[in-house]
XYZ file of C-alpha atoms in Angstrom:
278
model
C 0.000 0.000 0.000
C 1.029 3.585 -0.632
C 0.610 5.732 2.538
C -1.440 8.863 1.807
C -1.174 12.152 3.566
C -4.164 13.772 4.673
C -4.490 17.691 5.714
C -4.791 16.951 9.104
C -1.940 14.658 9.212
C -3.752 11.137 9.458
C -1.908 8.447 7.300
C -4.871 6.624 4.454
C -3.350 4.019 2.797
C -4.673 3.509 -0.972
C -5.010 -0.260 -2.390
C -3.399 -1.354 -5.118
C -5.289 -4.155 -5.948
C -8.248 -3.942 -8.280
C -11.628 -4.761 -7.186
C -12.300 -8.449 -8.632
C -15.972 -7.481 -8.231
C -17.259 -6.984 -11.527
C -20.582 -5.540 -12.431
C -23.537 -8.012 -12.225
C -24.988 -8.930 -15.628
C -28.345 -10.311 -16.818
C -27.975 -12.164 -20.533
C -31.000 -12.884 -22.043
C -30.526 -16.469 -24.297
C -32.550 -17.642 -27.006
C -33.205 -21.045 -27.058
C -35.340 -23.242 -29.316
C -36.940 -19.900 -30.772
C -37.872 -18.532 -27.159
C -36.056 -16.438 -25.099
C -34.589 -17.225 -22.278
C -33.289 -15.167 -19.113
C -30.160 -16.624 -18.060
C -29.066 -16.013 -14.364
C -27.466 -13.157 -12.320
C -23.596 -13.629 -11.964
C -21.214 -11.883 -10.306
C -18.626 -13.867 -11.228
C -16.584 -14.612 -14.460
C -15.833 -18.084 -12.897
C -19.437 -19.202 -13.143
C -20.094 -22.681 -12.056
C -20.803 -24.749 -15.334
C -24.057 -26.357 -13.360
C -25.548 -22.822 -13.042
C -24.913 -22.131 -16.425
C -26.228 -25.117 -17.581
C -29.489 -24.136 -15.866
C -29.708 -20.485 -16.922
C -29.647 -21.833 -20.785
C -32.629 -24.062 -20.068
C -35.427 -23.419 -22.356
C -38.699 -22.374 -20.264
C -41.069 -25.255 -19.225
C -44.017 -25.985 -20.960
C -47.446 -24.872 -19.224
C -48.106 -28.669 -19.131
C -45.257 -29.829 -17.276
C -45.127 -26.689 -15.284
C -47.882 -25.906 -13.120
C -46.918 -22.052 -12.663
C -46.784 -21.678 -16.380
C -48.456 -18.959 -18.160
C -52.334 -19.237 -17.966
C -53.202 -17.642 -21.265
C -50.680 -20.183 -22.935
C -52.460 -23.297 -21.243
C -56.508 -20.877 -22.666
C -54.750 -21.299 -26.274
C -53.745 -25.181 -26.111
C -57.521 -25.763 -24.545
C -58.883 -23.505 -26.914
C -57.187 -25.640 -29.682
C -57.671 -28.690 -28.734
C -61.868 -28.020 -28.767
C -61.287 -26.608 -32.148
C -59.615 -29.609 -33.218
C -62.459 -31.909 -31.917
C -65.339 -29.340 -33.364
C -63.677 -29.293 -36.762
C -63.546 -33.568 -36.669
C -67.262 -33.225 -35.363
C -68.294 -31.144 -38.210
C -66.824 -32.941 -40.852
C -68.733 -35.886 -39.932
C -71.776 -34.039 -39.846
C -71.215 -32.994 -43.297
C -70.230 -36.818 -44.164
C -73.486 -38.025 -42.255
C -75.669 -35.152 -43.839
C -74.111 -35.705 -47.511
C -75.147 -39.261 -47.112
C -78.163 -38.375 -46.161
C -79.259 -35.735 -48.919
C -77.235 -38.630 -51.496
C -80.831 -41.317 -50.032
C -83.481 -37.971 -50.365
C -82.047 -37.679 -53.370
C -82.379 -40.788 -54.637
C -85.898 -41.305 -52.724
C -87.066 -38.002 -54.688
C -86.057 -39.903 -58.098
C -87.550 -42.719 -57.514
C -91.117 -41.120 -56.433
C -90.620 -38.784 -59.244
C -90.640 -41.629 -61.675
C -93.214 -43.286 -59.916
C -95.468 -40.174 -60.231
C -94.942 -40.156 -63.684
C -95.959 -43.757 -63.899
C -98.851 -43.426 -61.665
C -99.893 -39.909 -63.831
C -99.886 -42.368 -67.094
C -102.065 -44.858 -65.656
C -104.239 -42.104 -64.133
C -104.165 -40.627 -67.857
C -105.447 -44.211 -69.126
C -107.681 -44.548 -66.722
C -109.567 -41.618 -67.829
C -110.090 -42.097 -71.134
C -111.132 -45.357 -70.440
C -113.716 -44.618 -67.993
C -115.096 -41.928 -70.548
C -115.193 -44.567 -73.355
C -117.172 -46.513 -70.491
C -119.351 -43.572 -69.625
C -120.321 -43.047 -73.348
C -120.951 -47.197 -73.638
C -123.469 -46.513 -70.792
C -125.224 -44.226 -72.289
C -125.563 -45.750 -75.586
C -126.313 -48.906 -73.552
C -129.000 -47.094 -71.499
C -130.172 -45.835 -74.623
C -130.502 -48.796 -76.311
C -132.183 -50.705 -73.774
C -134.713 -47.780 -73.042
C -135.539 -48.061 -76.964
C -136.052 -51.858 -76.661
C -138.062 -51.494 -73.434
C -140.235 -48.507 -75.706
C -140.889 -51.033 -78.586
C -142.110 -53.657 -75.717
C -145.054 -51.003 -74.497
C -145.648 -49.556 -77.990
C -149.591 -51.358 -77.724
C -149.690 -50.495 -74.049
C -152.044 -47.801 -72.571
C -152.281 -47.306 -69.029
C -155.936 -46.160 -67.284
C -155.550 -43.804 -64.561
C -157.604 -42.944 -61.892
C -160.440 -45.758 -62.389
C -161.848 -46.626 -59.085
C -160.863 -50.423 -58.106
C -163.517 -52.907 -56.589
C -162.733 -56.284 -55.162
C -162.973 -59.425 -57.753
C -163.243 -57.021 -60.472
C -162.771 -57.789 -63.967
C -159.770 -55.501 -65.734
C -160.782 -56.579 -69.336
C -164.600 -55.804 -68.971
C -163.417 -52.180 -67.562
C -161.187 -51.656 -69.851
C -164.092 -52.687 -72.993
C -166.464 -49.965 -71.118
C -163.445 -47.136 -70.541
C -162.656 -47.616 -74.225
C -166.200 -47.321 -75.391
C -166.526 -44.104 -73.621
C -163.048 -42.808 -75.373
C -164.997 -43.915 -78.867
C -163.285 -47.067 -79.814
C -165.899 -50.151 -79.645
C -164.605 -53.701 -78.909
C -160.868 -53.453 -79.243
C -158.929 -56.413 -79.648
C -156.967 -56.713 -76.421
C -154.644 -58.869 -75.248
C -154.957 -58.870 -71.556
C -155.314 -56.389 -68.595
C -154.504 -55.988 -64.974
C -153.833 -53.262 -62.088
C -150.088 -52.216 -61.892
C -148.246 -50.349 -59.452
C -147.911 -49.763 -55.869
C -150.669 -49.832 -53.641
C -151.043 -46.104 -51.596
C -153.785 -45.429 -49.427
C -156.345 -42.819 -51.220
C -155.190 -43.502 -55.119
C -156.321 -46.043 -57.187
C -153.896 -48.053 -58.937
C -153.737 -48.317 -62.559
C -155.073 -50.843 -65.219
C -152.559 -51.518 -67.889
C -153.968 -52.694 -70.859
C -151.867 -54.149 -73.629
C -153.775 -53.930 -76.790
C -153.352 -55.941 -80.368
C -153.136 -53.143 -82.602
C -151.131 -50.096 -82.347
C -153.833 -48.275 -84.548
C -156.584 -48.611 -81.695
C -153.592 -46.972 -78.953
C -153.480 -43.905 -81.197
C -157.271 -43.409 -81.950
C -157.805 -43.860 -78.093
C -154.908 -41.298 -77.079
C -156.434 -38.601 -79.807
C -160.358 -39.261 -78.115
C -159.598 -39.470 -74.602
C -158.716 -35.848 -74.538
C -162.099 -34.502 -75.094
C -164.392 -37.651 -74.243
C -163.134 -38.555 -70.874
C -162.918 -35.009 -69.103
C -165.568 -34.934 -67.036
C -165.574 -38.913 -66.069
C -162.748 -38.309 -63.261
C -160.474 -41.067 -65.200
C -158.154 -41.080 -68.149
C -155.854 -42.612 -70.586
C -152.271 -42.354 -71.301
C -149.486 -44.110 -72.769
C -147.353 -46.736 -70.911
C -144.006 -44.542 -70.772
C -140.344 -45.934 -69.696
C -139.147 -44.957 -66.591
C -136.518 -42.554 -68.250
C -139.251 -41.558 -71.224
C -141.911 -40.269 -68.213
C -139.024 -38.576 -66.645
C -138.205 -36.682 -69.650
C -141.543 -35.726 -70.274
C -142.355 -34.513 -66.641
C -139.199 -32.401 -67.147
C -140.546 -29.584 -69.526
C -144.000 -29.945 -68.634
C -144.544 -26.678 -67.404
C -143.073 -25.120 -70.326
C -144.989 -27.263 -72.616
C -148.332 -26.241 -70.399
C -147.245 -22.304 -71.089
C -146.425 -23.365 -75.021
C -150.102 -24.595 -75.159
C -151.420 -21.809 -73.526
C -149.335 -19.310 -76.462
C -150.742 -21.701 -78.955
C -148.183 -23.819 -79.465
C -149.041 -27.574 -79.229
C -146.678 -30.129 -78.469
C -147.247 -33.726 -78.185
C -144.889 -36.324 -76.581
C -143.221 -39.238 -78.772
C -140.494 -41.380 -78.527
C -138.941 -40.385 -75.580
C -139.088 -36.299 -76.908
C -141.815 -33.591 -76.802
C -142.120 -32.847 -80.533
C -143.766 -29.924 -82.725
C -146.400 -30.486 -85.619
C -143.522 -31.127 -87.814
C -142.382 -34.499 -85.324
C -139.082 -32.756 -84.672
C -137.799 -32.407 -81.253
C -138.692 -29.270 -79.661
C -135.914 -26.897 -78.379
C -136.928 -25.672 -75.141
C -135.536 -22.743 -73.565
C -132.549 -23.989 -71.034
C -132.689 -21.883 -67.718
C-alpha cells in the first residue's frame, strides 16, 4: 500500500489491488426460438451447473404448473377446435349421405309419379269410353223397353172394386173414349198400392192403330168422367216428359201444341222441340 497524507496529518493508505468485483450482468438467451433469461452472476468463474441451468429453455405450461395461464386458454382452446372441426366434418359426411338417399328417394317417387300420372291418364279415357258405352247402352235398352209397351195404354184414376174384372173395364173405358170392342190382349192393375189412389189398369192392346185413336179421343171424351188414358211410358221416357211440362203447359197456352213421342216432346212437324234452357 502507498501511505497517503491527509491535511490533518492522518496516514490513508490507498489499495493497489483492483476490485475483482465486476458488475452483475443479466444475458438474455434464445433457445429453441424462445427467449430465455439466463441467471445473475457476479462472477466470471461461473459454475458450469448454473450455467447449464440459466440456458434451459422455459417449461411448458403442461409440465409446469406455474406456467403462463393464457398459454395453457390457447392449447384448450385448440384442442376443442380440433375436436369441433372432426365433429363437423362428420356431420357434413353423415348429412351428404343423407341428402345422397333424399335424393335418390325423390327420383324414384318422381318416376313413380310419372308412372302413376300415365295410368291415371289411361284410366280416364277409359272410364269416358265406359261412360259413353253406358249411355248408348241405357239408350238402347230404353228403346227396346219402348218397342215392348208400344200397344200399351195405361188407365188412370179408375176406381178399383174387389174381384173385379180388368178386361170388362177396360171394354167400357174404351167405349166411352170412342173405340168399340178393341182387340186386347190382356189387362190388370199395376203399381204400388197407396192409401187414397187407385192403382192403374194396364192394358196391352193388339193393334197399335186402336192406342193412337184412343190417345187422340180421350182428350175430349173422358174429361168430365174423373179417369183417363195415357201411354205406358219408360221410366226414363216419363221422366223426360215430366221435365218440360210446365213449359210445354205455357207453349199450349201461347198456342203452341206439343205432343210427346219417342222419348221427346215434338212440334207439328215431329221434330224435337228446343226448349228454352234456364
Amino acid at each position: 500500500m502507498n501511505p497517503e497524507t491527509t491535511k490533518k496529518g492522518t496516514v490513508r493508505t490507498r489499495s493497489c489491488t483492483r476490485s475483482t468485483r465486476e458488475p452483475s450482468l443479466t444475458q438474455p438467451t434464445l433457445y429453441d426460438g424462445r427467449l430465455s433469461r439466463a441467471s445473475t452472476f457476479s462472477s466470471p468463474h461461473m459454475d458450469t451447473h448454473r450455467l447449464h441451468r440459466a440456458t434451459e429453455p422455459v417449461d411448458s405450461p403442461g409440465d409446469n404448473p406455474g406456467a403462463n395461464p393464457l398459454t395453457s386458454i390457447s392449447q384448450s382452446i385448440e384442442s376443442s377446435m380440433r375436436r369441433i372441426t372432426e365433429e363437423l366434418k362428420r356431420i357434413e359426411l353423415d348429412f351428404g349421405k343423407a341428402l345422397e338417399f333424399t335424393n335418390a328417394r325423390v327420383r324414384t317417387l318422381e318416376a313413380n309419379d310419372v308412372r302413376t300420372a300415365s295410368k291415371i291418364k289411361s284410366l280416364e279415357d277409359r272410364i269416358t269410353e265406359l261412360e259413353k258405352e253406358n249411355i248408348k247402352n241405357i239408350e238402347s235398352v230404353n228403346k227396346q223397353e219402348r218397342f215392348s209397351r208400344r200397344n200399351n195404354v195405361r188407365i188412370v184414376g179408375y176406381h178399383s172394386a174387389p174381384h173385379e174384372d180388368c178386361i170388362k173395364l177396360a171394354t167400357e173405358v174404351f167405349a166411352k173414349a170412342g173405340v168399340e170392342s178393341p182387340k186386347i190382349e190382356r189387362a190388370h192393375r199395376d203399381g204400388i198400392q197407396r192409401e187414397g189412389r187407385d192403382r192403374h189398369i194396364l192394358v196391352r192392346l193388339s193393334f197399335y192403330q186402336d192406342k193412337i185413336t184412343l190417345l187422340k179421343r180421350q182428350r175430349q171424351r173422358l174429361h168430365d168422367c174423373g179417369f183417363f188414358i195415357t201411354d205406358d211410358l219408360t221410366h226414363m221416357d216419363l221422366n223426360e216428359k215430366r221435365k218440360w211440362s210446365h213449359q210445354v203447359s205455357d207453349l199450349y197456352q201461347r198456342g203452341t201444341k206439343l205432343r210427346f213421342s219417342g222419348g221427346k216432346w215434338r212440334g207439328q212437324d215431329g221434330k224435337p222441340y228446343a226448349f228454352d234452357v234456364q
